[in-house]
Amino acid sequence: RSETPEEVQCLLADIFHLSDWKDDLRQGILVDLYFYTLQFAKDNEFSTEQTSAWFSVIKSVHEMTVDTPYGNVDPVFKYFKELLLCHSVKRPPYSVALFSVDQVKKLTSYAVNTYLRHFKM
């Protein structure tokens, strides 16, 4: 189990094959994104299942972001909300209720104030 931030970042870099993350700006940003996503889950005492779902949401949103044209903040945010909804409402087999309403508010606020805020840069 990795404990220090540096150990967690090294583990993430290894898992996602980001071997040049300390020198390559893009790889470094991706490692930071993943690290702070996990840190947010830890700070909010998410279960393993919640942490996994949250990480998957952020990873999927980021992949959509880089795979679509610039200026895509509206479709990306819509996709984020759809993914979060799938993990917040119990409608088997389409969705499961992993996150409470309060958690959804925190997740949305975090995503808007960290990840999505940088779209205009």
CSV table of C-alpha atoms in Angstrom, one decimal:
chain,number,residue,atom,x,y,z
A,1,ARG,CA,0.0,0.0,0.0
A,2,SER,CA,1.4,3.4,-1.0
A,3,GLU,CA,1.3,6.1,1.7
A,4,THR,CA,3.1,9.2,0.6
A,5,PRO,CA,1.9,11.4,-2.2
A,6,GLU,CA,5.0,10.6,-4.2
A,7,GLU,CA,4.5,6.9,-3.8
A,8,VAL,CA,0.9,7.1,-4.9
A,9,GLN,CA,1.9,9.3,-7.9
A,10,CYS,CA,4.6,6.8,-8.9
A,11,LEU,CA,2.1,3.9,-8.6
A,12,LEU,CA,-0.4,5.7,-10.8
A,13,ALA,CA,2.3,6.6,-13.3
A,14,ASP,CA,3.3,2.9,-13.4
A,15,ILE,CA,-0.3,1.6,-13.7
A,16,PHE,CA,-1.1,4.0,-16.6
A,17,HIS,CA,2.3,3.6,-18.3
A,18,LEU,CA,3.3,7.3,-17.8
A,19,SER,CA,7.0,6.6,-17.5
A,20,ASP,CA,8.1,10.2,-18.2
A,21,TRP,CA,5.6,11.9,-15.9
A,22,LYS,CA,8.2,13.9,-14.0
A,23,ASP,CA,9.5,15.6,-17.2
A,24,ASP,CA,6.6,15.5,-19.6
A,25,LEU,CA,4.1,18.2,-18.8
A,26,ARG,CA,1.0,16.2,-20.2
A,27,GLN,CA,1.9,13.1,-18.4
A,28,GLY,CA,2.5,15.0,-15.2
A,29,ILE,CA,-0.8,16.7,-15.4
A,30,LEU,CA,-2.5,13.4,-15.9
A,31,VAL,CA,-0.8,11.9,-12.9
A,32,ASP,CA,-1.9,14.9,-10.9
A,33,LEU,CA,-5.5,14.6,-12.1
A,34,TYR,CA,-5.6,10.9,-11.0
A,35,PHE,CA,-3.8,11.6,-7.7
A,36,TYR,CA,-6.1,14.4,-6.7
A,37,THR,CA,-9.2,12.5,-7.8
A,38,LEU,CA,-8.1,9.7,-5.4
A,39,GLN,CA,-7.2,12.2,-2.7
A,40,PHE,CA,-10.7,13.8,-2.9
A,41,ALA,CA,-12.2,10.3,-2.4
A,42,LYS,CA,-10.0,9.7,0.6
A,43,ASP,CA,-10.7,13.1,2.1
A,44,ASN,CA,-14.5,12.4,1.8
A,45,GLU,CA,-14.1,8.9,3.2
A,46,PHE,CA,-15.5,7.1,0.1
A,47,SER,CA,-15.9,3.4,0.1
A,48,THR,CA,-13.8,1.3,-2.3
A,49,GLU,CA,-16.7,1.1,-4.6
A,50,GLN,CA,-17.4,4.8,-4.5
A,51,THR,CA,-13.7,5.6,-5.1
A,52,SER,CA,-13.6,3.3,-8.0
A,53,ALA,CA,-16.7,4.8,-9.6
A,54,TRP,CA,-15.5,8.4,-9.0
A,55,PHE,CA,-12.1,7.6,-10.5
A,56,SER,CA,-13.8,6.0,-13.5
A,57,VAL,CA,-16.0,9.0,-14.0
A,58,ILE,CA,-13.1,11.4,-14.0
A,59,LYS,CA,-11.0,9.2,-16.2
A,60,SER,CA,-13.8,8.8,-18.7
A,61,VAL,CA,-14.6,12.5,-18.7
A,62,HIS,CA,-10.9,13.3,-19.3
A,63,GLU,CA,-10.7,10.8,-22.2
A,64,MET,CA,-13.8,12.4,-23.8
A,65,THR,CA,-12.2,15.8,-23.3
A,66,VAL,CA,-9.0,15.0,-25.2
A,67,ASP,CA,-10.8,12.9,-27.9
A,68,THR,CA,-13.2,15.7,-28.9
A,69,PRO,CA,-12.6,19.2,-30.4
A,70,TYR,CA,-11.6,22.2,-28.3
A,71,GLY,CA,-14.4,24.2,-26.8
A,72,ASN,CA,-16.3,21.1,-25.8
A,73,VAL,CA,-17.2,22.2,-22.2
A,74,ASP,CA,-20.9,21.8,-22.6
A,75,PRO,CA,-20.9,18.2,-24.0
A,76,VAL,CA,-18.2,17.2,-21.5
A,77,PHE,CA,-20.2,18.6,-18.5
A,78,LYS,CA,-23.3,16.8,-19.9
A,79,TYR,CA,-21.4,13.6,-20.1
A,80,PHE,CA,-20.1,14.1,-16.6
A,81,LYS,CA,-23.6,14.5,-15.2
A,82,GLU,CA,-24.8,11.4,-17.1
A,83,LEU,CA,-22.0,9.3,-15.6
A,84,LEU,CA,-22.6,10.7,-12.1
A,85,LEU,CA,-26.3,10.0,-12.5
A,86,CYS,CA,-25.6,6.4,-13.4
A,87,HIS,CA,-23.9,6.0,-10.0
A,88,SER,CA,-26.4,8.0,-8.0
A,89,VAL,CA,-29.8,6.5,-8.8
A,90,LYS,CA,-30.9,2.9,-8.2
A,91,ARG,CA,-32.4,1.6,-11.5
A,92,PRO,CA,-31.1,-1.9,-12.1
A,93,PRO,CA,-29.6,-2.9,-14.4
A,94,TYR,CA,-28.9,0.6,-15.7
A,95,SER,CA,-27.6,2.3,-12.7
A,96,VAL,CA,-26.7,1.9,-9.0
A,97,ALA,CA,-27.0,4.3,-6.1
A,98,LEU,CA,-23.4,4.6,-4.9
A,99,PHE,CA,-23.5,8.3,-4.1
A,100,SER,CA,-26.0,10.3,-2.0
A,101,VAL,CA,-27.4,13.6,-3.0
A,102,ASP,CA,-24.9,15.4,-0.8
A,103,GLN,CA,-22.0,13.5,-2.3
A,104,VAL,CA,-23.2,14.3,-5.8
A,105,LYS,CA,-23.2,18.0,-4.9
A,106,LYS,CA,-19.7,17.7,-3.6
A,107,LEU,CA,-18.5,15.7,-6.6
A,108,THR,CA,-20.1,18.2,-9.1
A,109,SER,CA,-18.6,21.2,-7.2
A,110,TYR,CA,-15.2,19.6,-7.1
A,111,ALA,CA,-15.3,18.7,-10.9
A,112,VAL,CA,-16.5,22.2,-11.8
A,113,ASN,CA,-14.0,24.0,-9.6
A,114,THR,CA,-11.0,22.0,-10.5
A,115,TYR,CA,-11.2,20.1,-13.8
A,116,LEU,CA,-13.8,22.1,-15.8
A,117,ARG,CA,-12.6,25.5,-14.6
A,118,HIS,CA,-9.5,25.0,-16.7
A,119,PHE,CA,-11.4,24.7,-20.0
A,120,LYS,CA,-11.1,28.4,-20.7
A,121,MET,CA,-7.3,28.4,-20.3
